[in-house]
XYZ file of C-alpha atoms in Angstrom:
431
model
C -103.960 68.067 -10.282
C -107.283 67.964 -8.459
C -107.262 69.593 -5.069
C -109.520 68.219 -2.399
C -110.638 69.518 0.951
C -107.932 69.176 3.596
C -105.073 68.688 1.145
C -103.385 71.856 2.363
C -103.119 73.271 -1.167
C -105.169 75.850 -3.031
C -106.703 75.904 -6.489
C -103.639 77.840 -7.648
C -101.713 74.604 -7.076
C -99.512 76.050 -4.353
C -96.734 73.721 -3.320
C -96.883 74.852 0.312
C -98.399 72.211 2.590
C -99.604 73.636 5.898
C -99.705 70.785 8.394
C -102.433 72.395 10.473
C -104.771 72.008 7.492
C -104.187 68.283 7.712
C -105.331 68.244 11.338
C -101.952 68.468 13.069
C -102.295 69.932 16.579
C -99.898 72.898 16.988
C -100.385 72.930 20.768
C -98.614 69.583 21.228
C -101.471 68.115 23.248
C -102.626 65.558 20.700
C -100.652 63.158 18.528
C -99.982 64.678 15.106
C -98.081 61.804 13.494
C -100.672 60.816 10.885
C -101.374 64.395 9.849
C -97.681 65.169 9.407
C -97.076 61.994 7.414
C -99.999 62.813 5.122
C -98.588 66.285 4.465
C -95.178 64.784 3.680
C -96.738 62.196 1.404
C -98.666 64.822 -0.564
C -95.584 67.020 -0.908
C -93.628 64.113 -2.382
C -96.016 63.574 -5.270
C -94.338 64.239 -8.600
C -95.897 67.320 -10.235
C -94.831 66.291 -13.685
C -91.764 64.950 -15.379
C -88.856 67.007 -14.044
C -85.751 65.385 -12.616
C -82.650 66.313 -10.659
C -79.969 63.629 -10.770
C -81.002 60.434 -12.531
C -84.097 58.814 -10.975
C -84.735 61.702 -8.558
C -88.022 63.447 -9.373
C -87.951 67.230 -8.870
C -91.117 68.075 -6.930
C -90.629 71.761 -7.525
C -89.562 73.145 -4.155
C -92.542 71.803 -2.212
C -92.612 73.189 1.337
C -94.004 71.399 4.349
C -94.807 74.267 6.698
C -95.109 73.463 10.400
C -96.861 76.799 10.922
C -94.809 77.602 14.018
C -96.509 74.819 15.953
C -95.336 72.333 18.565
C -96.238 68.795 17.453
C -96.293 65.538 19.409
C -95.366 62.461 17.379
C -95.379 58.779 18.335
C -93.491 57.256 15.398
C -90.781 58.438 12.988
C -91.669 60.828 10.186
C -90.210 58.548 7.538
C -90.299 59.649 3.911
C -92.882 57.452 2.154
C -90.829 56.808 -0.982
C -87.375 57.126 -2.464
C -86.544 58.982 -5.648
C -87.687 62.543 -4.839
C -85.959 65.880 -4.338
C -86.320 69.656 -3.982
C -88.379 69.592 -0.760
C -88.297 71.760 2.384
C -89.569 71.008 5.909
C -89.435 74.040 8.163
C -90.803 76.286 10.830
C -91.827 74.480 14.012
C -91.140 71.994 16.807
C -91.312 68.195 16.800
C -91.414 66.317 20.102
C -91.321 62.567 20.683
C -94.143 61.152 22.750
C -93.584 58.843 25.713
C -94.182 55.785 23.493
C -91.936 56.868 20.616
C -89.696 53.893 19.602
C -86.338 54.094 21.351
C -84.459 53.102 18.169
C -86.201 55.632 15.923
C -85.516 59.205 14.756
C -88.120 61.929 14.654
C -87.308 62.649 11.007
C -86.058 59.731 8.922
C -84.936 60.739 5.468
C -85.018 57.106 4.473
C -87.527 54.887 2.733
C -86.554 51.881 4.868
C -85.894 51.223 8.530
C -82.285 51.711 9.592
C -80.355 48.543 10.461
C -78.279 49.571 13.481
C -76.458 46.219 13.678
C -74.374 46.815 10.526
C -70.763 47.889 10.803
C -69.908 51.337 9.536
C -67.785 49.860 6.739
C -70.646 47.600 5.663
C -73.032 50.568 5.570
C -70.636 52.632 3.456
C -69.877 49.784 1.055
C -73.526 48.852 0.606
C -74.807 52.378 0.064
C -72.027 53.291 -2.368
C -73.375 50.608 -4.710
C -76.931 51.955 -4.621
C -78.429 54.910 -6.505
C -79.194 57.961 -4.390
C -82.571 57.939 -2.680
C -83.068 61.713 -2.327
C -81.573 64.987 -3.504
C -81.800 68.589 -2.296
C -83.880 68.006 0.828
C -83.778 70.948 3.251
C -84.624 70.756 6.961
C -84.469 74.202 8.526
C -85.752 76.313 11.406
C -86.740 73.261 13.457
C -86.711 72.369 17.136
C -86.358 68.575 17.431
C -86.893 67.147 20.920
C -86.308 63.382 21.117
C -87.590 63.193 24.710
C -84.795 60.685 25.513
C -86.458 58.297 23.069
C -83.897 57.635 20.335
C -82.489 60.118 17.851
C -83.325 63.393 16.151
C -82.731 63.297 12.382
C -81.382 60.506 10.181
C -80.301 60.994 6.567
C -79.612 57.888 4.478
C -78.116 57.814 0.984
C -79.154 61.360 0.189
C -77.422 63.852 -2.101
C -77.052 67.575 -1.310
C -79.073 67.650 1.914
C -79.156 70.726 4.174
C -79.852 70.811 7.913
C -79.869 74.482 8.802
C -80.753 76.471 11.935
C -81.997 73.476 13.901
C -81.985 72.854 17.668
C -81.820 69.148 18.490
C -82.078 67.954 22.074
C -82.787 65.038 24.415
C -81.480 62.338 22.058
C -80.103 59.043 23.408
C -78.548 57.676 20.204
C -77.610 60.406 17.684
C -78.845 63.927 17.295
C -78.107 63.704 13.560
C -77.131 60.478 11.804
C -75.839 60.638 8.212
C -75.278 57.343 6.396
C -73.919 57.151 2.876
C -74.822 59.681 0.238
C -72.849 62.830 -0.461
C -72.706 66.425 0.649
C -74.968 66.631 3.672
C -74.353 70.104 5.092
C -75.155 70.777 8.744
C -75.032 74.501 9.512
C -75.848 77.079 12.171
C -77.354 74.529 14.545
C -77.315 73.539 18.223
C -77.213 70.014 19.602
C -77.365 68.811 23.188
C -78.687 65.745 24.961
C -79.296 67.796 28.093
C -80.040 71.477 27.782
C -77.345 73.424 29.636
C -74.698 76.092 29.122
C -71.730 74.283 30.671
C -70.919 73.171 34.188
C -73.853 70.763 34.358
C -73.651 68.652 37.571
C -74.824 65.616 35.608
C -72.176 65.935 32.896
C -70.549 62.598 33.755
C -73.811 60.902 32.673
C -73.980 62.531 29.226
C -74.255 59.848 26.524
C -75.060 59.516 22.841
C -73.465 61.223 19.842
C -74.527 64.646 18.616
C -73.569 64.137 14.947
C -72.524 60.881 13.300
C -71.185 61.020 9.742
C -70.951 57.542 8.186
C -69.954 58.599 4.710
C -67.992 60.981 2.542
C -67.929 64.641 1.500
C -70.043 66.137 4.275
C -69.598 69.429 6.144
C -70.415 70.659 9.638
C -70.178 74.439 9.894
C -70.877 76.888 12.737
C -72.462 74.322 15.042
C -72.569 74.240 18.862
C -72.559 70.853 20.621
C -73.245 71.326 24.296
C -74.140 67.865 25.546
C -73.197 64.366 24.311
C -70.607 61.720 25.027
C -69.169 62.257 21.540
C -69.648 65.545 19.760
C -68.993 64.446 16.157
C -68.211 60.875 15.089
C -66.762 60.474 11.594
C -66.362 57.237 9.650
C -65.663 58.235 6.066
C -63.479 60.409 3.872
C -63.246 64.038 2.786
C -65.408 65.536 5.522
C -64.802 69.080 6.767
C -65.486 70.543 10.216
C -65.247 74.293 10.685
C -66.430 76.797 13.261
C -67.674 74.120 15.679
C -67.832 74.668 19.457
C -67.674 71.350 21.341
C -68.273 71.422 25.078
C -70.324 68.243 25.046
C -68.534 66.220 27.750
C -65.134 66.877 29.280
C -62.285 64.538 28.365
C -61.600 63.988 32.067
C -65.124 62.545 32.328
C -64.699 60.283 29.286
C -66.008 62.581 26.578
C -64.671 63.259 23.094
C -65.207 66.327 20.944
C -64.504 64.706 17.564
C -63.748 61.028 16.961
C -62.245 59.924 13.631
C -62.693 56.197 13.089
C -60.110 54.247 11.099
C -61.238 53.979 7.456
C -57.958 53.567 5.581
C -58.051 57.119 4.242
C -59.272 59.738 6.686
C -58.962 62.865 4.524
C -60.685 65.102 7.051
C -60.113 68.787 7.806
C -60.857 70.281 11.231
C -60.357 74.028 11.230
C -61.281 77.184 13.165
C -63.092 75.286 15.905
C -63.244 75.493 19.698
C -62.657 72.400 21.835
C -63.845 73.375 25.283
C -62.484 70.788 27.788
C -62.965 68.071 25.158
C -60.584 67.071 22.377
C -59.992 65.025 19.236
C -59.303 61.288 18.819
C -58.016 60.004 15.454
C -57.509 56.317 14.656
C -54.649 55.600 12.209
C -55.017 59.050 10.637
C -54.111 59.332 6.961
C -54.375 62.816 5.472
C -55.801 64.815 8.361
C -55.511 68.568 8.728
C -56.104 70.121 12.176
C -55.392 73.834 12.231
C -56.368 77.205 13.718
C -58.355 75.616 16.542
C -58.529 76.553 20.231
C -58.225 73.823 22.881
C -59.243 74.913 26.387
C -59.098 73.187 29.763
C -56.373 70.597 29.052
C -58.172 69.459 25.892
C -55.752 67.539 23.663
C -55.417 65.509 20.472
C -55.033 61.723 20.787
C -53.535 59.778 17.873
C -54.587 56.167 18.289
C -52.822 53.265 16.576
C -55.022 50.535 15.085
C -52.700 49.149 12.400
C -49.734 51.355 13.268
C -50.098 53.786 10.354
C -49.964 57.583 10.454
C -49.392 59.525 7.271
C -49.987 63.008 5.907
C -51.069 64.588 9.195
C -50.818 68.325 9.862
C -51.447 69.631 13.391
C -50.350 73.230 13.090
C -51.144 76.754 14.240
C -53.493 75.757 17.080
C -53.792 77.266 20.574
C -53.798 75.117 23.714
C -54.561 76.365 27.217
C -54.534 74.154 30.289
C -54.314 74.037 34.059
C -50.618 73.412 34.632
C -51.037 69.671 35.172
C -48.453 68.709 32.539
C -51.002 67.424 30.026
C -49.428 66.898 26.604
C -51.138 68.724 23.738
C -50.754 65.743 21.366
C -50.658 62.199 22.710
C -50.086 58.727 21.275
C -51.915 55.513 22.107
C -50.269 52.355 20.855
C -47.243 52.032 18.591
C -47.020 53.616 15.163
C -44.724 51.652 12.857
C -45.314 53.523 9.604
C -44.853 57.270 10.045
C -44.712 59.557 7.027
C -45.283 63.274 6.400
C -46.445 64.120 9.913
C -46.087 67.748 10.945
C -46.921 68.911 14.469
C -45.552 72.413 14.772
C -46.225 76.117 15.357
C -48.776 75.465 18.098
C -48.804 77.924 20.997
C -49.216 76.453 24.439
C -50.192 77.822 27.853
C -49.874 75.622 30.970
C -49.721 72.378 28.987
C -46.804 70.294 27.731
C -45.813 70.929 24.151
C -45.331 68.026 21.766
C -43.993 68.526 18.271
C -42.337 66.799 15.342
C -39.925 69.728 15.088
C -37.638 70.761 17.947
C -34.793 73.173 18.495
C -32.051 73.053 21.073
C -28.820 74.818 22.060
C -25.838 73.466 23.957
C -22.759 75.399 25.048
C -19.508 74.503 26.774
C -15.988 73.216 26.390
C -15.434 69.642 25.352
C -15.246 67.276 22.425
C -18.705 65.660 22.684
C -22.096 67.283 23.210
C -25.582 65.789 23.586
C -28.922 67.510 23.051
C -31.909 65.525 24.393
C -35.211 66.229 22.597
C -37.387 63.648 24.370
C -39.239 66.316 26.311
C -40.519 67.835 23.054
C -40.567 65.322 20.206
C -43.812 63.454 19.654
C -42.588 60.069 18.455
C -40.099 57.988 20.457
C -36.710 57.223 18.928
C -37.441 58.867 15.579
C -35.237 61.562 14.086
C -35.474 61.836 10.307
C -33.566 65.040 9.757
C -30.940 66.983 11.753
C -29.395 70.348 11.070
C -26.816 71.883 13.369
C -24.532 74.885 13.520
C -21.287 74.821 15.535
C -19.402 77.986 16.393
C -16.286 78.343 18.522
C -15.187 81.156 20.801
C -11.540 80.207 21.393
C -10.221 80.584 17.847
C -9.966 76.839 17.171
C -11.559 75.219 14.122
C -11.933 71.517 14.863
C -13.431 68.902 12.597
C -16.862 67.856 13.856
C -19.579 65.396 12.951
C -23.002 64.128 13.899
C -22.408 60.812 15.662
C -25.823 59.613 16.800
C -29.573 60.402 16.726
C -30.829 57.365 18.654
C -33.485 57.725 21.350
C -34.202 61.298 20.193
C -30.782 62.416 21.447
C -28.432 64.194 19.077
C -24.738 63.565 19.736
C -22.093 65.757 18.077
C -18.374 65.149 18.427
C -15.311 67.197 17.503
C -11.701 66.259 16.817
C -10.437 68.295 19.776
C -11.719 69.893 22.945
C -12.914 73.439 22.344
C -15.372 76.035 23.631
C -18.470 75.859 21.406
C -22.067 76.926 20.973
C -24.164 74.435 19.014
C -27.678 75.079 17.677
C -29.628 71.970 16.589
C -32.917 71.555 14.712
C -34.494 68.111 14.383
C -37.493 67.026 12.352
C -39.505 63.807 12.630
C -41.924 64.565 9.851
C -39.893 64.606 6.643
């Protein structure tokens, strides 16, 4: 490979491309778009016959080094071609200029312009039929400032992409948009439309989405989202969220920490995360696991009926802490007609109203009929799938007894004669 002046490479054929050698201005005073695009284009050139997955040329770990600079750009840094992999962009700041297109993203890991008018289902279906465009692209150690001119980073139909140690701010659409592909991992990063540390007086005006995952098999790990209308939007299957701190916009102001769109099969796990005044919304959830999370400031989980289906949902071992306003920890919107294998249990609650699919009650007294009302605890109305009870007497009598009714979440037990009893009842809506 012949090296020319200004290519950013040496005669030793180094695969490190220093953008300042292409004329990029690290002070941020002058537009560096063309210089950055030239560096990216050179880094994408195939060094010779190696491949990752089929049709993805392995360019050998080429690194586009931002040299710790602060660069002004006026149009998206869109990858010039599909079919490449094993590339790193790292080590500097990208800022959108005042004339940056409002529908663009500062980095577009896509060989074509994004069509924002498509439905999420259409995007998923279309991209699943196409070969992957990129593999093993790494974006790390970057500050991405959208200057309220569109989004930060978009990743389309890419395989095994990493976004690591990035700070993405001032977006109006999405901080990070992932469409199609597989296994985009977003780690150790910070996202906020407005830079703050909570209690921002303009919080009611926060908009946009910090991370949007329109696809399957992605992970968001150890990420802080401090400003957005929606923290993480998910439309796809088998995604995992862990170690995330969402204080993007309080629920009372219309914000959502994580929103799971109806996709037929949700298959998402949300674990070990912190929902700080903002909660979770799940549409028709099917196979969802929400566990070991902390919900602060009356943050709650909303299960939203679209087609009336909820199946295979575990909401267990979480902590909820509120303000004593009687906010329920898990809430329903709309009517669920098909309910199967839903477990809401073992959550500890402070100054909020517990909701569960498992409830326990005790009734004592003399009589021949006893009622235990579980409506204050059970999540679903008029649904009792399993009842266990123990009846003990204290007056030496041993009457016959039976479960007579479970309608309206009230358990009615009757005996053949009046007697002094203590009855313990356990009901379960999830089996």
